[in-house]
mmCIF file of C-alpha atoms in Angstrom:
data_model
loop_
_atom_site.group_PDB
_atom_site.id
_atom_site.type_symbol
_atom_site.label_atom_id
_atom_site.label_comp_id
_atom_site.label_asym_id
_atom_site.label_seq_id
_atom_site.Cartn_x
_atom_site.Cartn_y
_atom_site.Cartn_z
ATOM 1 C CA PHE A 165 17.856 46.647 80.787
ATOM 2 C CA PHE A 166 16.129 48.622 78.927
ATOM 3 C CA GLN A 167 15.334 51.496 82.061
ATOM 4 C CA LYS A 168 18.986 51.602 83.047
ATOM 5 C CA THR A 169 19.698 52.391 79.434
ATOM 6 C CA LEU A 170 17.005 54.687 78.972
ATOM 7 C CA THR A 171 17.876 56.821 81.984
ATOM 8 C CA ALA A 172 21.656 56.552 81.321
ATOM 9 C CA VAL A 173 20.933 58.350 77.586
ATOM 10 C CA LYS A 174 18.384 61.329 79.207
ATOM 11 C CA ASN A 175 20.730 61.830 81.516
ATOM 12 C CA TRP A 176 24.165 62.197 79.401
ATOM 13 C CA PHE A 177 21.603 64.088 77.209
ATOM 14 C CA THR A 178 20.848 67.107 79.145
ATOM 15 C CA LEU A 179 23.704 67.631 80.833
ATOM 16 C CA PHE A 180 25.952 67.120 77.387
ATOM 17 C CA GLY A 181 23.769 67.261 74.567
ATOM 18 C CA TRP A 182 22.976 71.020 74.368
ATOM 19 C CA SER A 183 24.473 74.416 74.237
ATOM 20 C CA LYS A 184 25.065 76.791 76.922
ATOM 21 C CA GLY A 185 24.582 74.034 80.327
ATOM 22 C CA GLN A 186 22.635 72.350 80.588
ATOM 23 C CA ASN A 187 18.626 71.274 78.819
ATOM 24 C CA PRO A 188 16.900 68.780 81.111
ATOM 25 C CA ILE A 189 15.115 66.504 78.643
ATOM 26 C CA SER A 190 12.202 63.425 79.036
ATOM 27 C CA VAL A 191 12.134 60.775 76.485
ATOM 28 C CA PRO A 192 9.866 60.582 74.920
ATOM 29 C CA TYR A 193 7.562 63.523 75.911
ATOM 30 C CA SER A 194 9.661 66.487 75.757
ATOM 31 C CA LEU A 195 11.441 65.333 72.309
ATOM 32 C CA ARG A 196 8.635 64.770 70.701
ATOM 33 C CA ARG A 197 7.029 68.119 72.275
ATOM 34 C CA ASP A 198 9.498 71.075 71.504
ATOM 35 C CA VAL A 199 9.782 69.983 68.261
ATOM 36 C CA CYS A 200 9.525 73.587 66.765
ATOM 37 C CA LYS A 201 10.497 77.064 67.869
ATOM 38 C CA VAL A 202 6.871 78.214 67.143
ATOM 39 C CA GLN A 203 4.552 75.333 68.265
ATOM 40 C CA VAL A 204 0.760 75.666 67.023
ATOM 41 C CA THR A 205 -1.606 73.248 68.376
ATOM 42 C CA SER A 206 -5.520 73.170 67.643
ATOM 43 C CA SER A 207 -9.202 71.012 68.208
ATOM 44 C CA GLN A 208 -11.794 70.329 67.278
ATOM 45 C CA GLU A 209 -13.459 73.622 68.884
ATOM 46 C CA LYS A 210 -10.311 76.016 67.915
ATOM 47 C CA ALA A 211 -6.971 76.614 67.170
ATOM 48 C CA PHE A 212 -4.586 78.565 68.695
ATOM 49 C CA LYS A 213 -0.534 79.415 68.279
ATOM 50 C CA GLN A 214 1.552 79.395 71.060
ATOM 51 C CA ASN A 215 5.009 80.434 71.473
ATOM 52 C CA LEU A 216 7.545 78.928 72.835
ATOM 53 C CA GLY A 217 10.258 81.622 73.182
ATOM 54 C CA LYS A 218 13.740 81.495 71.513
ATOM 55 C CA ASP A 219 15.240 79.958 74.155
ATOM 56 C CA THR A 220 13.185 76.578 73.533
ATOM 57 C CA LYS A 221 15.637 73.645 72.115
ATOM 58 C CA THR A 222 15.114 71.171 69.642
ATOM 59 C CA VAL A 223 16.103 67.965 69.105
ATOM 60 C CA TYR A 224 17.369 69.939 65.941
ATOM 61 C CA ASP A 225 19.388 72.250 68.441
ATOM 62 C CA MET A 226 20.757 69.233 69.715
ATOM 63 C CA LEU A 227 22.048 67.864 66.426
ATOM 64 C CA PHE A 228 23.452 70.979 64.836
ATOM 65 C CA HIS A 229 25.678 71.316 68.799
ATOM 66 C CA LEU A 230 26.596 68.110 68.450
ATOM 67 C CA SER A 231 27.710 67.834 64.416
ATOM 68 C CA GLY A 232 27.437 71.488 62.887
ATOM 69 C CA GLN A 233 25.241 70.567 60.535
ATOM 70 C CA LEU A 234 21.127 71.882 59.909
ATOM 71 C CA LEU A 235 19.062 69.105 58.382
ATOM 72 C CA PRO A 236 17.780 69.729 54.869
ATOM 73 C CA GLY A 237 15.325 72.037 54.591
ATOM 74 C CA ILE A 238 14.282 72.444 57.997
ATOM 75 C CA THR A 239 15.781 76.136 59.440
ATOM 76 C CA SER A 240 16.565 76.777 63.467
ATOM 77 C CA SER A 241 13.135 78.330 63.464
ATOM 78 C CA GLN A 242 10.766 75.958 61.788
ATOM 79 C CA SER A 243 7.200 76.538 62.725
ATOM 80 C CA LEU A 244 3.953 74.364 61.891
ATOM 81 C CA PRO A 245 0.546 74.426 60.169
ATOM 82 C CA LEU A 246 -2.187 75.446 61.802
ATOM 83 C CA ASP A 247 -4.558 72.319 59.940
ATOM 84 C CA PRO A 248 -4.057 69.259 62.446
ATOM 85 C CA VAL A 249 -4.267 67.042 59.567
ATOM 86 C CA GLU A 250 -1.200 69.787 57.234
ATOM 87 C CA ARG A 251 0.928 69.660 61.176
ATOM 88 C CA MET A 252 1.032 66.071 61.417
ATOM 89 C CA LEU A 253 2.663 65.763 57.443
ATOM 90 C CA GLN A 254 4.984 68.072 57.877
ATOM 91 C CA LEU A 255 6.290 66.913 61.464
ATOM 92 C CA HIS A 256 6.032 63.744 59.538
ATOM 93 C CA TRP A 257 7.962 64.315 56.500
ATOM 94 C CA GLN A 258 9.993 66.492 59.493
ATOM 95 C CA HIS A 259 11.200 63.118 61.259
ATOM 96 C CA SER A 260 11.392 60.921 57.548
ATOM 97 C CA THR A 261 14.139 63.458 57.557
ATOM 98 C CA LEU A 262 16.038 63.662 60.801
ATOM 99 C CA LEU A 263 15.704 59.146 60.273
ATOM 100 C CA ALA A 264 17.589 59.713 56.788
ATOM 101 C CA PHE A 265 20.152 62.387 57.485
ATOM 102 C CA LEU A 266 21.471 60.042 60.615
ATOM 103 C CA GLN A 267 21.459 57.258 58.534
ATOM 104 C CA SER A 268 23.597 58.743 55.934
ATOM 105 C CA GLN A 269 25.297 59.197 58.525
ATOM 106 C CA GLY A 270 26.171 55.806 59.555
ATOM 107 C CA ALA A 271 23.002 55.410 62.040
ATOM 108 C CA TYR A 272 21.535 51.940 62.227
ATOM 109 C CA LEU A 273 18.042 53.117 62.236
ATOM 110 C CA SER A 274 16.254 51.291 59.643
ATOM 111 C CA HIS A 275 13.619 50.083 62.146
ATOM 112 C CA VAL A 276 12.036 53.047 63.492
ATOM 113 C CA MET A 277 9.023 54.378 61.667
ATOM 114 C CA PRO A 278 9.031 58.025 61.195
ATOM 115 C CA GLU A 279 5.296 57.946 62.966
ATOM 116 C CA PHE A 280 6.995 56.367 65.792
ATOM 117 C CA LEU A 281 8.867 59.749 66.709
ATOM 118 C CA LEU A 282 4.931 60.942 66.611
ATOM 119 C CA GLU A 283 2.478 62.466 69.387
ATOM 120 C CA PRO A 284 -0.239 59.972 70.059
ATOM 121 C CA ASP A 285 -2.919 62.054 68.642
ATOM 122 C CA ASP A 286 -0.310 62.530 65.738
ATOM 123 C CA TYR A 287 0.057 59.174 65.222
ATOM 124 C CA LYS A 288 -3.407 58.459 65.060
ATOM 125 C CA LYS A 289 -4.220 60.840 62.362
ATOM 126 C CA TRP A 290 -1.518 59.502 60.457
ATOM 127 C CA ILE A 291 -3.320 56.254 60.359
ATOM 128 C CA LYS A 292 -6.492 57.687 59.977
ATOM 129 C CA VAL A 293 -5.169 59.408 57.367
ATOM 130 C CA GLN A 294 -3.308 56.622 55.702
ATOM 131 C CA SER A 295 -6.404 54.537 55.679
ATOM 132 C CA GLU A 296 -9.054 57.293 54.013
ATOM 133 C CA LEU A 297 -6.579 57.553 51.096
ATOM 134 C CA LYS A 298 -6.034 53.672 50.453
ATOM 135 C CA VAL A 299 -3.035 54.676 48.593
ATOM 136 C CA ASP A 300 -0.374 52.023 47.509
ATOM 137 C CA VAL A 301 2.473 52.755 49.325
ATOM 138 C CA LYS A 302 4.591 51.059 47.048
ATOM 139 C CA ASN A 303 4.125 52.966 44.661
ATOM 140 C CA SER A 304 3.802 56.301 46.476
ATOM 141 C CA ASP A 305 5.617 59.393 45.402
ATOM 142 C CA ILE A 306 4.063 60.828 48.706
ATOM 143 C CA PHE A 307 4.350 58.407 51.434
ATOM 144 C CA SER A 308 7.464 55.979 51.973
ATOM 145 C CA ASN A 309 6.281 53.506 54.434
ATOM 146 C CA LYS A 310 5.629 50.278 53.211
ATOM 147 C CA HIS A 311 3.635 48.186 56.347
ATOM 148 C CA LEU A 312 1.087 50.235 58.011
ATOM 149 C CA PHE A 313 1.541 49.708 61.566
ATOM 150 C CA ILE A 314 -1.919 49.897 63.499
ATOM 151 C CA LEU A 315 -1.067 50.237 67.625
ATOM 152 C CA GLU A 316 -2.890 50.079 70.276
ATOM 153 C CA ASP A 317 -2.249 53.384 72.879
ATOM 154 C CA SER A 318 -0.013 51.810 74.922
ATOM 155 C CA ILE A 319 1.926 49.967 72.589
ATOM 156 C CA PHE A 320 2.498 52.781 70.867
ATOM 157 C CA GLU A 321 4.134 54.650 73.900
ATOM 158 C CA THR A 322 6.415 51.793 74.554
ATOM 159 C CA MET A 323 7.220 51.690 70.529
ATOM 160 C CA SER A 324 7.593 55.667 70.793
ATOM 161 C CA LYS A 325 9.653 55.450 74.135
ATOM 162 C CA ARG A 326 12.126 52.935 72.109
ATOM 163 C CA ALA A 327 11.958 54.258 69.122
ATOM 164 C CA TRP A 328 13.488 58.127 70.459
ATOM 165 C CA THR A 329 15.538 56.163 72.422
ATOM 166 C CA ASP A 330 17.045 54.109 69.859
ATOM 167 C CA VAL A 331 17.371 57.629 68.147
ATOM 168 C CA LEU A 332 18.885 59.059 70.865
ATOM 169 C CA LEU A 333 21.634 56.644 71.166
ATOM 170 C CA GLN A 334 22.785 56.681 67.248
ATOM 171 C CA VAL A 335 23.152 60.411 67.342
ATOM 172 C CA TYR A 336 25.634 59.325 69.958
ATOM 173 C CA LYS A 337 27.506 56.333 68.491
ATOM 174 C CA VAL A 338 27.595 58.912 64.951
ATOM 175 C CA PHE A 339 28.199 62.684 66.328
ATOM 176 C CA VAL A 340 30.173 61.729 69.461
ATOM 177 C CA LEU A 341 32.574 58.227 69.799
ATOM 178 C CA PRO A 342 33.610 59.153 66.671
ATOM 179 C CA ARG A 343 35.824 61.776 68.863
ATOM 180 C CA VAL A 344 37.723 58.700 69.977
ATOM 181 C CA SER A 345 41.176 59.254 68.788
ATOM 182 C CA SER A 346 42.399 55.966 67.294
ATOM 183 C CA CYS A 347 45.957 57.550 65.892
ATOM 184 C CA ASN A 348 47.450 55.589 68.974
ATOM 185 C CA ILE A 349 45.879 52.513 68.612
ATOM 186 C CA THR A 350 48.868 50.442 67.825
ATOM 187 C CA ASP A 351 50.163 51.839 70.676
ATOM 188 C CA LEU A 352 48.280 50.100 73.296
ATOM 189 C CA PHE A 353 49.995 47.075 72.854
ATOM 190 C CA SER A 354 53.347 48.237 73.012
ATOM 191 C CA LEU A 355 53.132 46.665 77.114
ATOM 192 C CA GLU A 356 55.603 43.307 76.871
ATOM 193 C CA SER A 357 52.220 42.431 79.306
ATOM 194 C CA VAL A 358 50.007 43.027 75.920
ATOM 195 C CA GLN A 359 51.957 41.665 73.361
ATOM 196 C CA ASN A 360 50.566 38.112 73.381
ATOM 197 C CA MET A 361 46.947 39.666 74.238
ATOM 198 C CA PRO A 362 44.697 38.584 70.834
ATOM 199 C CA ARG A 363 43.750 41.845 69.228
ATOM 200 C CA ILE A 364 40.607 43.827 68.281
ATOM 201 C CA LYS A 365 40.326 44.813 65.181
ATOM 202 C CA SER A 366 39.898 48.344 64.125
ATOM 203 C CA GLU A 367 39.128 47.667 60.432
ATOM 204 C CA PRO A 368 35.416 48.862 59.576
ATOM 205 C CA LEU A 369 33.856 46.077 58.316
ATOM 206 C CA SER A 370 36.109 43.321 61.207
ATOM 207 C CA SER A 371 32.213 43.487 63.255
ATOM 208 C CA ASN A 372 28.621 44.099 62.715
ATOM 209 C CA ILE A 373 27.844 44.745 65.943
ATOM 210 C CA TYR A 374 30.353 47.548 67.542
ATOM 211 C CA SER A 375 32.136 50.738 64.718
ATOM 212 C CA PRO A 376 35.657 51.209 64.891
ATOM 213 C CA TYR A 377 35.506 53.687 67.709
ATOM 214 C CA GLU A 378 33.750 51.377 70.113
ATOM 215 C CA ARG A 379 36.558 48.563 69.437
ATOM 216 C CA THR A 380 38.706 51.668 70.310
ATOM 217 C CA ILE A 381 37.702 51.648 73.456
ATOM 218 C CA LEU A 382 37.620 48.050 73.854
ATOM 219 C CA THR A 383 41.109 47.685 73.082
ATOM 220 C CA TRP A 384 41.508 50.616 76.143
ATOM 221 C CA LEU A 385 39.641 48.711 78.076
ATOM 222 C CA ASN A 386 41.788 45.764 77.848
ATOM 223 C CA LYS A 387 45.400 47.657 78.071
ATOM 224 C CA HIS A 388 44.486 49.466 81.199
ATOM 225 C CA TYR A 389 43.401 46.396 82.628
ATOM 226 C CA GLU A 390 45.803 43.634 81.739
ATOM 227 C CA LYS A 391 48.946 46.795 82.654
ATOM 228 C CA ASN A 392 46.935 47.484 85.801
ATOM 229 C CA ARG A 393 45.447 44.159 87.438
ATOM 230 C CA LYS A 394 48.452 42.764 89.379
ATOM 231 C CA THR A 395 49.142 45.764 90.773
ATOM 232 C CA VAL A 396 46.108 47.188 91.847
ATOM 233 C CA TRP A 397 45.533 44.197 93.438
ATOM 234 C CA LYS A 398 48.606 42.442 94.682
ATOM 235 C CA ASP A 399 47.969 43.836 98.070
ATOM 236 C CA CYS A 400 44.121 42.791 97.802
ATOM 237 C CA GLN A 401 41.885 41.672 101.061
ATOM 238 C CA LYS A 402 39.730 38.990 98.971
ATOM 239 C CA GLY A 403 41.326 37.313 96.943
ATOM 240 C CA GLU A 404 44.197 36.969 94.309
ATOM 241 C CA VAL A 405 45.770 39.150 91.702
ATOM 242 C CA PRO A 406 42.253 38.695 89.105
ATOM 243 C CA GLN A 407 43.427 36.243 86.523
ATOM 244 C CA MET A 408 44.407 37.892 82.614
ATOM 245 C CA ARG A 409 40.935 38.201 80.494
ATOM 246 C CA TRP A 410 40.105 39.788 77.171
ATOM 247 C CA ILE A 411 37.425 42.230 76.753
ATOM 248 C CA VAL A 412 34.889 42.231 73.654
ATOM 249 C CA ASN A 413 31.938 43.574 75.214
ATOM 250 C CA PHE A 414 30.347 46.333 77.630
ATOM 251 C CA ASP A 415 28.153 44.096 79.187
ATOM 252 C CA ARG A 416 29.128 41.066 80.429
ATOM 253 C CA ASP A 417 32.537 42.016 80.977
ATOM 254 C CA LEU A 418 32.138 44.516 82.937
ATOM 255 C CA LEU A 419 29.261 43.316 85.111
ATOM 256 C CA ASP A 420 31.947 42.432 88.052
ATOM 257 C CA GLY A 421 32.950 46.201 88.307
ATOM 258 C CA LEU A 422 37.083 44.879 88.099
ATOM 259 C CA VAL A 423 37.872 46.142 84.465
ATOM 260 C CA LEU A 424 36.675 49.999 84.993
ATOM 261 C CA ALA A 425 38.203 49.840 88.810
ATOM 262 C CA ALA A 426 41.546 48.953 86.712
ATOM 263 C CA GLN A 427 41.054 52.206 84.299
ATOM 264 C CA LEU A 428 40.403 53.888 87.117
ATOM 265 C CA ALA A 429 43.659 53.271 89.148
ATOM 266 C CA ALA A 430 45.374 53.865 86.107
ATOM 267 C CA TYR A 431 44.615 57.630 86.512
ATOM 268 C CA CYS A 432 44.084 57.501 90.204
ATOM 269 C CA PRO A 433 46.316 55.612 91.393
ATOM 270 C CA TYR A 434 45.620 57.550 94.589
ATOM 271 C CA LEU A 435 42.358 54.768 94.635
ATOM 272 C CA VAL A 436 44.278 51.837 94.726
ATOM 273 C CA ALA A 437 44.445 51.708 98.841
ATOM 274 C CA THR A 438 41.506 53.750 99.604
ATOM 275 C CA HIS A 439 38.995 51.742 98.173
ATOM 276 C CA PHE A 440 40.015 48.839 94.901
ATOM 277 C CA VAL A 441 41.993 46.608 97.669
ATOM 278 C CA ARG A 442 38.179 45.967 99.214
ATOM 279 C CA MET A 443 37.138 44.303 95.879
ATOM 280 C CA TYR A 444 36.739 40.696 94.879
ATOM 281 C CA THR A 445 39.141 39.555 92.377
ATOM 282 C CA ASN A 446 37.039 36.777 91.792
ATOM 283 C CA PRO A 447 33.790 36.947 92.535
ATOM 284 C CA ARG A 448 30.673 34.696 92.296
ATOM 285 C CA THR A 449 27.902 35.721 93.753
ATOM 286 C CA PRO A 450 25.483 38.779 93.048
ATOM 287 C CA GLU A 451 26.179 40.054 96.413
ATOM 288 C CA GLN A 452 29.822 40.128 95.488
ATOM 289 C CA PHE A 453 28.798 41.661 92.546
ATOM 290 C CA LEU A 454 26.955 44.381 93.984
ATOM 291 C CA HIS A 455 30.071 44.746 96.633
ATOM 292 C CA ASN A 456 32.818 45.444 93.669
ATOM 293 C CA CYS A 457 30.363 48.106 91.821
ATOM 294 C CA LEU A 458 29.023 49.729 95.127
ATOM 295 C CA ILE A 459 33.272 50.422 95.760
ATOM 296 C CA LEU A 460 33.502 51.407 92.535
ATOM 297 C CA VAL A 461 30.785 54.017 92.623
ATOM 298 C CA ASN A 462 32.356 55.602 95.775
ATOM 299 C CA ALA A 463 35.275 55.538 93.990
ATOM 300 C CA MET A 464 34.023 57.464 91.706
ATOM 301 C CA HIS A 465 31.797 59.827 93.869
ATOM 302 C CA ALA A 466 35.499 60.160 95.526
ATOM 303 C CA VAL A 467 37.085 62.228 91.927
ATOM 304 C CA SER A 468 33.393 63.767 91.672
ATOM 305 C CA LEU A 469 33.646 61.392 88.614
ATOM 306 C CA ALA A 470 30.518 59.815 88.703
ATOM 307 C CA ILE A 471 27.659 61.421 86.309
ATOM 308 C CA ASP A 472 24.205 60.858 88.350
ATOM 309 C CA ILE A 473 25.638 57.603 89.596
ATOM 310 C CA LYS A 474 23.694 56.576 92.843
ATOM 311 C CA VAL A 475 24.382 53.839 95.478
#
């Protein structure tokens, strides 16, 4: 599940996260590497300066494209110090600034430590510096971490990948999902067929899981499913008209493909006769679930809606 989530996040941000077209990313490797327009790397024997060029796109370029804001104290042509320790400390500060900025916009990232966003070598330097300084981190003006997590290499890579994935998911939540309009949400249940359905409350404090924009999407899913289920599958070949359901999440309620098929049929009704009538309307086995999802994917390919979705 996590790998599928990671793939979906990587594909979306590759396609839509940047100005002037696509920019392939890898999580966490390219995000950790391309942190500045000018990147400085060093070893014990020598230090050298690598100019990544004007066309290099950093995570700050992505945030500026999606939010229209620059992070406080970070410019679009940021550079790093030559000294490896100073470089690591500046990167840690930049990642702390990034997390604080996203949290100020409503992101849930209290579980992500700035050091998890560092390169592995920089993370080791961070641990070494913390151990040598022996500062009281609770009262320190320099470091804000209350705990020092010393992770093995493999565990750190897993943690870093998860941390960067969560950062991207929260970026999507606070800067992309709010574009979903909720001005007509009261009209979604105006049809007689859905007036008696339970409502998805859109008030900010009515859920500690979904944001108001996510609940607006749930309302949209409920509306189109209830409106179209009898129309789409009135001549179905593998069962009767599917039963009424209340759609309250984005995983279990969408597994059988019927809800998403109803949404697609609302905008592309010509797909009903060619695709959706062959779906199981009461699937019970994994094979029937897969059958429905394959039909849905084929329908999305037919209207060029499949964004890197493979059968």
